[in-house]
Amino acid sequence: MSLYFRILRYVKPYKPSVLLSLISSVLYVLINAFSLWMVSSLIGTIIKPKETQGNSVQDIIANNSISGKFESIINNLIGPGDQIHQLKMFCILLLISFILKNLFYYINNVSLAYVQNKLILDIRKALYNHLQKLSLSFYDKNKTAEISSIILRDVSSIRTAFTQSIQKLINEPLNILVMVFMLFVISPKLTFIALITIPISAIVIMKLGQSIRRKAKRSSIQIAGVMNVLHETIMGIRIVKAFTKEKFESQRFSDENYKFYKLAYRQDRIKFLNTPLNDTIGVSMGAILLWIGGREVILGNSLNPDDFMRFIIFLFAMLQPARKLGKVNAQIQTGLASADRVFSILDTPIKIVDSPTAKKITSFDYSIKFDSVTFQYEGTSQTSLSNINVKINKGEIVALVGSSGAGKSTFIDLIPRFYDIHNGEISVDGVNIKEISLFSLRSLMGIVTQETILFNDSIINNIRYGDDAATIDQIKNAAKAANALEFIEEMDDGFETVIGEKGTRLSGGQRQRITIARAILKNPDILILDEATSALDSESERKVQIAIDNLVKDRTVIVIAHRLSTIENADKILVFDHGEIVEMGSHSELIKMNGKYSSLYEIQKRAN
């Protein structure tokens, strides 16, 4: 229940709508009870022959004062007159009561629907905003498909469950309470017998609900597995086709899909047991009450025929909301299983945050310094960087070289504080980056990666991502500097061309030049290039290299080099090996050392 109440805390901002719904629900229930009493009075007061009516009403007033008062109110509303006149008044009152009842029912549901949809909107927004603040280590450990499944499927599951359950948790208990009160008014003895079914039904509902919740949670996890296979196959469809693995992937998807089917089917089998079991309990108790109550009437004991008829009407009227309330538990348990997964993300601590005394910086003036920096990824036993000591001065071009896994990408990821280091200190202009606000730190930097990250939007919006306030002239100048203006203007829609998911409508070189234009538009003080040309053919690389040459002018540049020939003019080259900087110097200095860099350079030179 703590999880359920945690979800309900999102309702607090919408208390007026909840109050309106509650008032409407109470009025609906009272008018509904009134209309049922009227129906039960139709036979006893209007249809029954005239000569038998007087004694019946007097008996009610004498035997049961509350019941008698209710009947007296009905008689006063119907008024005096013959049976035809009373029947007409009865029909008018019944019509009015049903119109009012359904009006309040509508207000109740619309008010709650507003609250429920806002609740889900707020949960999904909070979840997405929290995801934006989590460090890259969270994404290293969690699959994209699983995160997508939680945001879309699990939040929707909460919505489905609580859209129905919140309404019924307000309406149905009120309905049951009023019906039970009316049953007590008519016959306390029979009511006590009827209430015996409540603990029996409660035990059944609780046991089934626990099983449903367990299976619903497993189903949520399994559908993430299905989405993961789907995501990987779609993203890697060229490789799937190139290696003729269509049948293999179809079988892999089929296996994951079948596992989900089995879990979902087991969940439904248990869920659909709920209604038959509770109906059986309810009907069994109804048959017992019919026997006991009918016997009381026939033997002329404490119950008269009119009261018995009313009791049966209200009893069966109570069974309907009781049945709905029984289904609510299954819906809530399904929602709670999804809520578990949603809150598992919301409860993930945000590890990389601004310190209370964080400073805002607006420019990079002196240097970036690594002082005895050691770093290790979460969940690994091996350090990725060990005892790194290096100083990068403003205006320098610094190149990082080394084999795959040597620590180059980790080094550049630490500068914008995508991860926090374990030991040592990284400072910008003498200030520890942990004491600089994240926004101002990252605002100084532009990043161009090997994997081009573009959005399924127009070219102009992808470039404008570097500066929301940029004018069209500034965007065109950035595209020109990135050697991209020519191919953009050749397209039918020019800058308004939608480039597809990850820019699939563009070539590799074109995509890279768009990302460079985006970085140029941002005009960063510090530029980070992560093997920006390694995946390109020679012609595309030449064009991108021209764009990079325009980009690096008058900036501090940190570049991971794929082709060593492109960094011969770098001010400083850092050679990484197994997480350590093993050599440092200019190209000519490193060649003279005749060490690792010289060896790598000679290998590439011979290969060319």
XYZ file of C-alpha atoms in Angstrom:
608
model
C 0.000 0.000 0.000
C 2.946 2.340 0.557
C 3.650 2.130 -3.169
C 0.004 2.870 -3.961
C -0.050 5.884 -1.637
C 3.186 7.077 -3.189
C 1.433 7.191 -6.545
C -1.520 9.006 -4.987
C 0.848 11.728 -3.754
C 0.891 12.932 -7.346
C -2.819 13.735 -6.877
C -2.159 16.506 -4.313
C -2.049 19.386 -6.827
C -5.523 18.413 -8.036
C -7.404 18.337 -4.718
C -10.295 20.570 -5.947
C -11.068 18.132 -8.775
C -10.861 15.185 -6.373
C -13.228 16.984 -3.955
C -15.688 17.706 -6.773
C -15.530 14.058 -7.784
C -16.072 12.905 -4.203
C -19.118 15.170 -3.721
C -20.559 14.013 -7.052
C -19.938 10.400 -6.072
C -21.765 10.811 -2.734
C -24.735 12.469 -4.458
C -24.768 9.755 -7.111
C -24.820 6.996 -4.494
C -27.579 8.652 -2.431
C -29.787 9.289 -5.464
C -29.120 5.738 -6.642
C -30.286 4.379 -3.265
C -33.316 6.666 -3.410
C -34.268 5.369 -6.884
C -33.919 1.763 -5.697
C -36.188 2.448 -2.724
C -38.709 4.000 -5.079
C -38.659 0.898 -7.288
C -39.178 -1.302 -4.227
C -42.090 0.945 -3.177
C -43.780 0.665 -6.561
C -45.319 -2.704 -5.813
C -45.931 -2.214 -2.096
C -47.464 1.255 -2.313
C -48.895 1.778 -5.783
C -49.463 -1.550 -7.545
C -50.757 -3.397 -4.436
C -54.550 -3.355 -4.113
C -55.904 -0.358 -2.176
C -57.405 -2.331 0.633
C -54.078 -3.878 1.633
C -51.940 -0.718 1.475
C -52.900 0.886 4.787
C -51.955 -1.984 7.011
C -48.691 -2.521 5.187
C -47.519 1.066 5.659
C -48.641 1.139 9.286
C -46.786 -2.101 9.923
C -43.612 -0.574 8.481
C -43.877 2.540 10.639
C -44.610 0.481 13.729
C -41.964 -2.137 13.179
C -39.142 -0.051 11.766
C -39.176 3.691 12.312
C -36.296 4.494 9.917
C -37.799 2.370 7.170
C -41.146 3.923 7.907
C -39.737 7.435 7.584
C -38.218 6.578 4.231
C -41.554 5.204 3.070
C -43.339 8.263 4.414
C -41.012 10.525 2.404
C -41.758 8.532 -0.760
C -45.513 8.731 -0.087
C -45.328 12.494 0.448
C -43.401 12.958 -2.795
C -45.846 10.807 -4.739
C -48.743 12.632 -3.077
C -52.396 11.700 -2.578
C -54.741 10.623 -5.298
C -55.721 7.480 -7.101
C -53.273 4.857 -8.267
C -53.017 6.306 -11.797
C -52.023 9.722 -10.414
C -49.542 8.149 -8.012
C -48.053 6.059 -10.832
C -47.616 9.228 -12.935
C -45.847 11.030 -10.069
C -43.730 7.971 -9.460
C -42.586 7.896 -13.110
C -41.742 11.631 -13.019
C -39.737 11.234 -9.796
C -37.976 8.169 -11.156
C -37.040 10.029 -14.367
C -35.712 13.024 -12.393
C -33.723 10.799 -10.044
C -32.116 8.902 -12.940
C -31.236 12.137 -14.777
C -29.625 13.574 -11.621
C -27.918 10.292 -10.818
C -26.303 10.086 -14.260
C -25.398 13.774 -14.235
C -23.456 13.331 -10.993
C -22.010 10.076 -12.336
C -20.687 11.985 -15.365
C -19.248 14.832 -13.259
C -17.605 12.274 -10.974
C -15.977 10.378 -13.831
C -14.861 13.428 -15.807
C -13.311 15.022 -12.697
C -11.441 11.823 -11.884
C -10.412 11.296 -15.504
C -8.790 14.746 -15.442
C -6.904 13.889 -12.238
C -5.856 10.448 -13.463
C -4.527 11.686 -16.786
C -2.682 14.553 -15.109
C -1.251 12.068 -12.597
C 0.162 9.884 -15.378
C 1.387 12.962 -17.252
C 3.259 14.106 -14.139
C 4.736 10.645 -13.458
C 5.991 10.267 -17.033
C 7.380 13.817 -16.994
C 9.129 13.225 -13.650
C 10.542 9.946 -14.954
C 11.870 11.508 -18.159
C 13.336 14.513 -16.326
C 15.026 12.167 -13.854
C 16.496 10.142 -16.713
C 17.982 13.330 -18.142
C 19.842 13.926 -14.874
C 21.266 10.431 -14.412
C 24.929 9.909 -15.206
C 26.186 7.884 -18.175
C 26.976 5.015 -15.792
C 23.222 4.387 -15.469
C 22.915 4.014 -19.250
C 25.979 1.791 -19.322
C 24.173 -0.689 -17.054
C 20.630 -0.501 -18.497
C 19.390 -1.430 -21.947
C 17.738 1.221 -24.091
C 14.799 -1.086 -24.802
C 14.189 -1.700 -21.090
C 14.195 2.027 -20.308
C 11.815 2.613 -23.238
C 9.558 -0.187 -21.995
C 9.327 1.380 -18.536
C 8.583 4.883 -19.853
C 5.960 3.704 -22.336
C 4.499 0.353 -21.288
C 4.837 0.462 -17.511
C 3.625 4.044 -17.162
C 0.713 3.177 -19.463
C 0.010 0.129 -17.315
C -0.193 2.390 -14.260
C -2.577 4.594 -16.203
C -4.801 1.686 -17.224
C -4.893 0.310 -13.691
C -5.443 3.553 -11.841
C -7.813 5.094 -14.372
C -10.273 2.394 -13.398
C -9.231 1.634 -9.839
C -9.314 5.195 -8.466
C -12.833 5.694 -9.792
C -14.031 2.419 -8.371
C -12.221 2.874 -5.065
C -14.296 6.009 -4.525
C -17.618 5.020 -6.100
C -17.969 1.373 -5.187
C -17.131 1.534 -1.438
C -19.616 4.412 -1.066
C -22.188 2.380 -2.953
C -21.579 -0.653 -0.745
C -21.729 1.368 2.491
C -25.058 2.950 1.534
C -26.466 -0.406 0.434
C -25.323 -2.075 3.658
C -26.925 0.740 5.672
C -30.196 0.264 3.790
C -29.990 -3.490 4.395
C -29.516 -2.854 8.137
C -32.537 -0.561 8.084
C -34.629 -3.335 6.553
C -33.282 -6.392 8.444
C -30.207 -6.371 10.742
C -30.407 -10.154 11.103
C -30.164 -10.908 7.384
C -27.521 -8.202 6.927
C -25.192 -9.806 9.492
C -25.528 -13.101 7.616
C -24.746 -11.364 4.307
C -21.608 -9.726 5.743
C -20.089 -13.145 6.489
C -19.086 -13.300 2.818
C -16.854 -10.210 3.086
C -13.830 -11.798 4.835
C -14.085 -14.864 2.587
C -14.085 -12.721 -0.555
C -11.297 -10.533 0.857
C -9.012 -13.547 1.372
C -9.695 -14.791 -2.171
C -9.065 -11.335 -3.667
C -5.860 -10.835 -1.667
C -4.340 -14.207 -2.587
C -5.173 -13.854 -6.258
C -3.893 -10.263 -6.256
C -0.498 -11.271 -4.865
C -0.056 -13.864 -7.590
C -1.190 -11.394 -10.294
C 1.323 -8.784 -9.114
C 4.238 -11.247 -9.250
C 3.332 -12.398 -12.741
C 2.645 -8.850 -13.953
C 6.115 -7.780 -12.858
C 7.711 -10.723 -14.658
C 5.651 -9.843 -17.759
C 6.903 -6.244 -17.653
C 10.488 -7.468 -17.516
C 9.904 -9.959 -20.319
C 8.300 -7.410 -22.679
C 11.484 -5.353 -22.254
C 13.351 -8.427 -23.553
C 11.065 -8.514 -26.595
C 11.622 -4.791 -27.184
C 15.378 -5.254 -26.853
C 15.475 -7.887 -29.618
C 13.232 -5.678 -31.762
C 15.395 -2.595 -31.154
C 18.671 -4.402 -31.884
C 17.321 -6.005 -35.065
C 15.915 -2.771 -36.488
C 19.059 -0.799 -35.672
C 21.275 -3.531 -37.135
C 19.070 -4.546 -40.076
C 21.914 -4.088 -42.611
C 24.112 -6.525 -40.707
C 21.219 -8.973 -40.297
C 20.651 -9.005 -44.055
C 24.337 -8.979 -44.942
C 24.957 -12.085 -42.831
C 21.641 -13.706 -43.896
C 20.519 -13.959 -40.272
C 16.833 -13.213 -40.884
C 15.702 -16.682 -39.769
C 17.972 -16.592 -36.725
C 16.614 -13.200 -35.635
C 13.017 -14.292 -36.313
C 13.565 -17.320 -34.091
C 15.191 -15.188 -31.387
C 12.229 -12.816 -31.449
C 9.788 -15.731 -31.484
C 11.432 -17.260 -28.373
C 11.265 -13.996 -26.416
C 7.715 -13.347 -27.621
C 6.596 -16.842 -26.561
C 8.035 -16.336 -23.068
C 5.981 -13.151 -22.771
C 2.870 -14.962 -24.043
C 3.216 -17.646 -21.356
C 3.566 -15.099 -18.560
C 0.675 -12.972 -19.842
C -1.567 -16.036 -20.253
C -0.828 -17.259 -16.719
C -1.605 -13.788 -15.407
C -4.959 -13.730 -17.262
C -5.885 -17.217 -16.036
C -5.524 -16.078 -12.432
C -7.162 -12.696 -13.070
C -10.246 -14.264 -14.624
C -10.657 -16.601 -11.639
C -11.536 -13.577 -9.522
C -15.081 -12.976 -10.818
C -16.281 -16.627 -10.916
C -15.039 -17.333 -7.381
C -16.562 -14.173 -5.910
C -19.808 -14.673 -7.835
C -20.033 -18.229 -6.528
C -19.524 -17.007 -2.965
C -22.077 -14.203 -3.490
C -24.750 -16.404 -5.098
C -24.299 -19.086 -2.440
C -24.880 -16.513 0.267
C -27.804 -15.072 -1.734
C -29.461 -18.488 -1.888
C -29.031 -18.891 1.887
C -30.556 -15.448 2.477
C -33.467 -16.212 0.153
C -34.122 -19.370 2.140
C -33.904 -17.702 5.566
C -35.753 -14.498 4.541
C -38.418 -16.338 2.568
C -39.003 -18.660 5.531
C -39.399 -15.632 7.832
C -42.061 -14.168 5.499
C -43.969 -17.411 5.020
C -44.046 -18.161 8.763
C -45.091 -14.553 9.481
C -42.168 -13.853 11.792
C -40.212 -10.573 11.973
C -40.079 -9.823 8.201
C -43.028 -8.731 6.039
C -43.173 -9.303 2.247
C -42.472 -5.656 1.335
C -39.335 -5.538 3.472
C -38.144 -8.842 2.106
C -38.581 -7.561 -1.458
C -36.636 -4.410 -0.590
C -33.916 -6.469 1.055
C -33.470 -8.635 -2.068
C -33.388 -5.553 -4.340
C -30.721 -3.820 -2.225
C -28.767 -7.049 -1.742
C -28.413 -7.643 -5.473
C -27.749 -3.925 -5.999
C -24.854 -4.289 -3.523
C -23.406 -7.324 -5.328
C -22.693 -5.315 -8.477
C -20.323 -2.757 -6.860
C -18.852 -5.562 -4.729
C -18.038 -7.484 -7.900
C -16.435 -4.395 -9.458
C -14.448 -3.800 -6.291
C -13.152 -7.362 -6.492
C -11.818 -6.703 -10.005
C -10.136 -3.519 -8.829
C -7.562 -5.479 -6.810
C -6.356 -7.335 -9.899
C -6.028 -4.027 -11.775
C -4.205 -2.388 -8.871
C -1.747 -5.282 -8.564
C -0.942 -5.029 -12.283
C -0.404 -1.293 -11.855
C 1.750 -1.763 -8.758
C 3.968 -4.257 -10.593
C 4.617 -1.565 -13.210
C 4.951 1.115 -10.522
C 7.746 -0.954 -8.948
C 9.760 -0.624 -12.136
C 8.927 3.058 -12.639
C 9.961 3.987 -9.099
C 13.097 1.848 -9.366
C 14.294 4.475 -11.861
C 12.919 7.454 -9.932
C 14.728 6.122 -6.842
C 18.033 5.823 -8.688
C 20.193 8.507 -7.087
C 21.470 11.344 -9.254
C 25.197 10.991 -8.626
C 26.521 13.862 -10.701
C 24.985 17.037 -9.283
C 25.999 20.611 -8.652
C 27.526 21.267 -5.256
C 25.709 23.829 -3.067
C 28.556 26.268 -3.695
C 28.948 25.535 -7.429
C 30.404 28.402 -9.445
C 29.267 29.605 -12.839
C 31.999 30.190 -15.396
C 31.509 31.984 -18.698
C 34.871 31.468 -20.395
C 37.926 29.240 -20.540
C 41.036 31.340 -19.961
C 44.029 29.252 -18.840
C 44.142 25.459 -18.660
C 42.545 22.088 -17.987
C 44.540 20.039 -15.512
C 44.414 16.333 -14.576
C 46.080 15.802 -11.207
C 46.677 12.137 -10.206
C 43.333 11.098 -11.706
C 42.187 7.490 -11.328
C 38.858 6.212 -12.675
C 37.012 2.887 -12.674
C 33.633 2.128 -14.255
C 30.885 0.833 -11.967
C 30.627 -2.933 -11.864
C 34.189 -3.510 -13.049
C 37.235 -4.531 -11.052
C 39.800 -2.985 -13.378
C 40.724 0.714 -13.476
C 40.169 2.441 -16.819
C 42.526 5.320 -16.031
C 45.339 5.259 -13.518
C 47.341 8.174 -12.112
C 46.771 10.579 -15.006
C 48.733 13.830 -14.764
C 48.484 16.244 -17.681
C 47.923 19.940 -18.361
C 46.117 21.223 -21.460
C 46.691 24.933 -22.025
C 44.248 27.309 -23.679
C 44.652 27.342 -27.454
C 46.516 24.016 -27.620
C 45.625 21.166 -29.927
C 46.087 17.982 -27.901
C 45.818 14.568 -29.570
C 45.142 11.269 -27.828
C 46.426 8.059 -29.409
C 46.542 4.440 -28.388
C 44.936 1.088 -29.042
C 41.238 0.429 -28.507
C 40.388 0.271 -24.795
C 43.513 2.178 -23.780
C 41.434 4.886 -22.013
C 41.198 7.682 -24.625
C 37.376 7.969 -24.684
C 37.234 7.689 -20.905
C 39.707 10.586 -20.635
C 37.570 12.929 -22.744
C 34.331 11.815 -21.013
C 35.731 12.992 -17.683
C 36.308 16.584 -18.852
C 32.593 17.490 -19.253
C 32.007 15.428 -16.089
C 29.938 12.684 -17.693
C 31.426 10.522 -14.929
C 32.905 11.443 -11.546
C 36.458 10.354 -10.800
C 37.399 8.215 -7.805
C 40.769 9.756 -6.957
C 42.605 12.909 -7.911
C 41.246 16.148 -9.334
C 40.288 17.651 -12.677
C 40.304 21.447 -12.758
C 39.419 24.155 -15.277
C 41.266 27.423 -14.757
C 42.318 26.192 -11.328
C 38.773 25.326 -10.178
C 37.820 21.707 -9.457
C 35.125 20.779 -12.013
C 33.037 19.396 -9.119
C 32.815 23.004 -7.912
C 31.655 24.317 -11.304
C 27.983 24.186 -12.276
C 27.384 21.439 -14.825
C 25.515 23.768 -17.170
C 28.264 26.359 -17.328
C 31.018 23.702 -17.586
C 29.398 21.903 -20.500
C 28.406 25.190 -22.141
C 32.121 25.787 -22.767
C 32.450 22.557 -24.755
C 31.506 21.248 -28.154
C 31.712 17.530 -28.928
C 31.892 15.768 -32.291
C 31.882 11.990 -31.963
C 32.631 9.094 -34.287
C 28.993 8.014 -34.065
C 26.966 10.880 -35.467
C 24.035 11.692 -33.184
C 21.297 13.391 -35.193
C 17.550 13.627 -34.649
C 14.634 12.759 -36.910
C 14.023 16.413 -37.686
C 14.953 19.027 -40.276
C 18.563 19.913 -41.041
C 18.048 23.436 -39.710
C 16.761 22.157 -36.353
C 19.630 19.678 -36.055
C 22.161 22.466 -36.587
C 20.197 24.865 -34.355
C 20.590 22.322 -31.532
C 23.914 24.078 -30.938
C 22.196 27.421 -30.297
C 18.412 27.807 -30.012
C 18.612 31.552 -30.572
C 20.655 31.378 -33.800
C 19.430 33.271 -36.867
C 19.133 31.689 -40.297
C 22.220 33.600 -41.439
C 24.245 32.251 -38.511
C 23.047 28.715 -39.312
C 24.017 29.095 -42.979
C 27.454 30.446 -42.019
C 27.962 27.454 -39.702
C 26.933 25.082 -42.508
C 29.319 26.833 -44.893
C 32.207 26.590 -42.437
C 31.385 22.898 -41.992
C 31.621 22.366 -45.768
C 27.927 21.362 -45.739
C 26.118 24.293 -47.387
C 26.505 22.990 -50.931
C 24.862 19.579 -50.409
C 22.147 21.088 -48.180
C 21.083 23.603 -50.832
C 21.012 20.863 -53.486
C 18.266 19.040 -51.569
C 14.650 19.629 -52.607
C 13.659 21.111 -49.243
C 17.062 22.594 -48.418
C 17.478 23.322 -44.719
C 13.915 22.084 -44.098
C 14.783 18.550 -45.262
C 13.876 15.951 -42.638
C 16.885 13.628 -42.405
C 15.268 10.529 -40.814
C 16.178 8.609 -37.672
C 19.878 9.158 -36.892
C 20.172 10.994 -40.219
C 19.674 7.870 -42.350
C 18.755 9.956 -45.430
C 22.269 11.423 -45.469
C 25.629 9.841 -46.232
C 28.174 9.294 -43.463
C 30.215 12.320 -44.506
C 27.127 14.519 -44.757
C 25.946 13.468 -41.316
C 29.338 14.253 -39.830
C 29.431 17.689 -41.436
C 25.982 18.467 -39.955
C 27.313 17.609 -36.491
C 30.347 19.830 -37.127
C 28.040 22.681 -38.204
C 26.162 22.173 -34.948
C 29.422 22.450 -32.990
C 30.520 25.535 -34.966
C 27.205 27.232 -34.217
C 27.693 26.615 -30.503
C 31.088 28.336 -30.820
C 32.663 26.483 -27.859
C 35.897 27.455 -26.134
C 36.879 23.794 -25.800
C 36.364 21.358 -28.673
C 36.429 17.579 -28.240
C 36.755 15.391 -31.350
C 36.281 11.666 -30.776
C 37.631 9.950 -33.930
C 35.369 12.149 -36.016
C 36.667 10.852 -39.392
C 37.528 7.226 -38.665
C 34.359 5.745 -40.195
C 34.528 7.715 -43.452
C 35.866 6.974 -46.907
C 38.773 9.032 -48.249
C 36.679 11.606 -50.135
C 34.250 12.105 -47.241
C 37.168 12.306 -44.839
C 38.795 15.012 -46.945
C 35.640 17.127 -46.896
C 35.077 16.565 -43.171
C 38.740 17.360 -42.458
C 38.328 20.717 -44.197
C 35.319 21.355 -41.947
C 37.320 20.341 -38.878
C 40.153 22.669 -39.870
C 37.620 25.528 -39.890
C 36.191 24.362 -36.580
C 39.460 24.156 -34.630
C 40.605 27.699 -35.393
C 41.238 29.746 -32.233
C 40.020 26.982 -29.914
C 41.412 24.548 -27.407
C 41.074 21.174 -29.105
C 41.272 17.668 -27.678
C 41.163 15.082 -30.435
C 41.220 11.284 -30.443
C 43.178 10.447 -33.555
C 42.507 7.475 -35.806
C 45.005 8.377 -38.513
C 48.219 9.630 -36.947
C 49.082 11.607 -40.101
C 46.286 14.056 -39.221
C 47.838 15.070 -35.891
C 51.420 15.751 -36.862
C 50.869 19.453 -36.169
C 49.315 18.916 -32.722
C 50.932 20.889 -29.913
C 50.865 17.871 -27.635
C 50.244 14.148 -28.180
C 49.266 11.848 -25.308
C 49.958 8.145 -25.857
C 47.659 5.875 -23.834
C 48.242 2.238 -22.962
C 46.162 0.208 -20.482
C 44.734 3.324 -18.835
C 48.036 5.136 -18.426
C 49.781 7.897 -20.346
C 53.024 6.202 -21.359
C 54.371 8.951 -23.648
C 53.761 12.673 -24.048
C 55.179 15.288 -26.425
C 54.986 16.744 -29.917
C 55.095 14.543 -33.022
C 58.795 15.140 -33.606
C 59.630 14.570 -29.929
C 57.755 11.269 -29.836
C 59.359 10.054 -33.066
C 62.787 10.715 -31.518
C 61.804 8.681 -28.431
C 61.481 5.640 -30.734
C 58.807 4.265 -28.398
C 55.161 3.214 -28.737
C 54.052 6.255 -30.750
C 56.914 5.867 -33.183
C 56.032 2.213 -33.644
C 52.342 3.009 -34.298
C 53.291 5.763 -36.735
C 55.609 3.487 -38.723
C 52.958 0.758 -38.930
C 50.368 3.204 -40.326
C 52.920 4.748 -42.682
C 53.777 1.353 -44.179
C 50.058 0.495 -44.460
C 49.470 3.610 -46.545
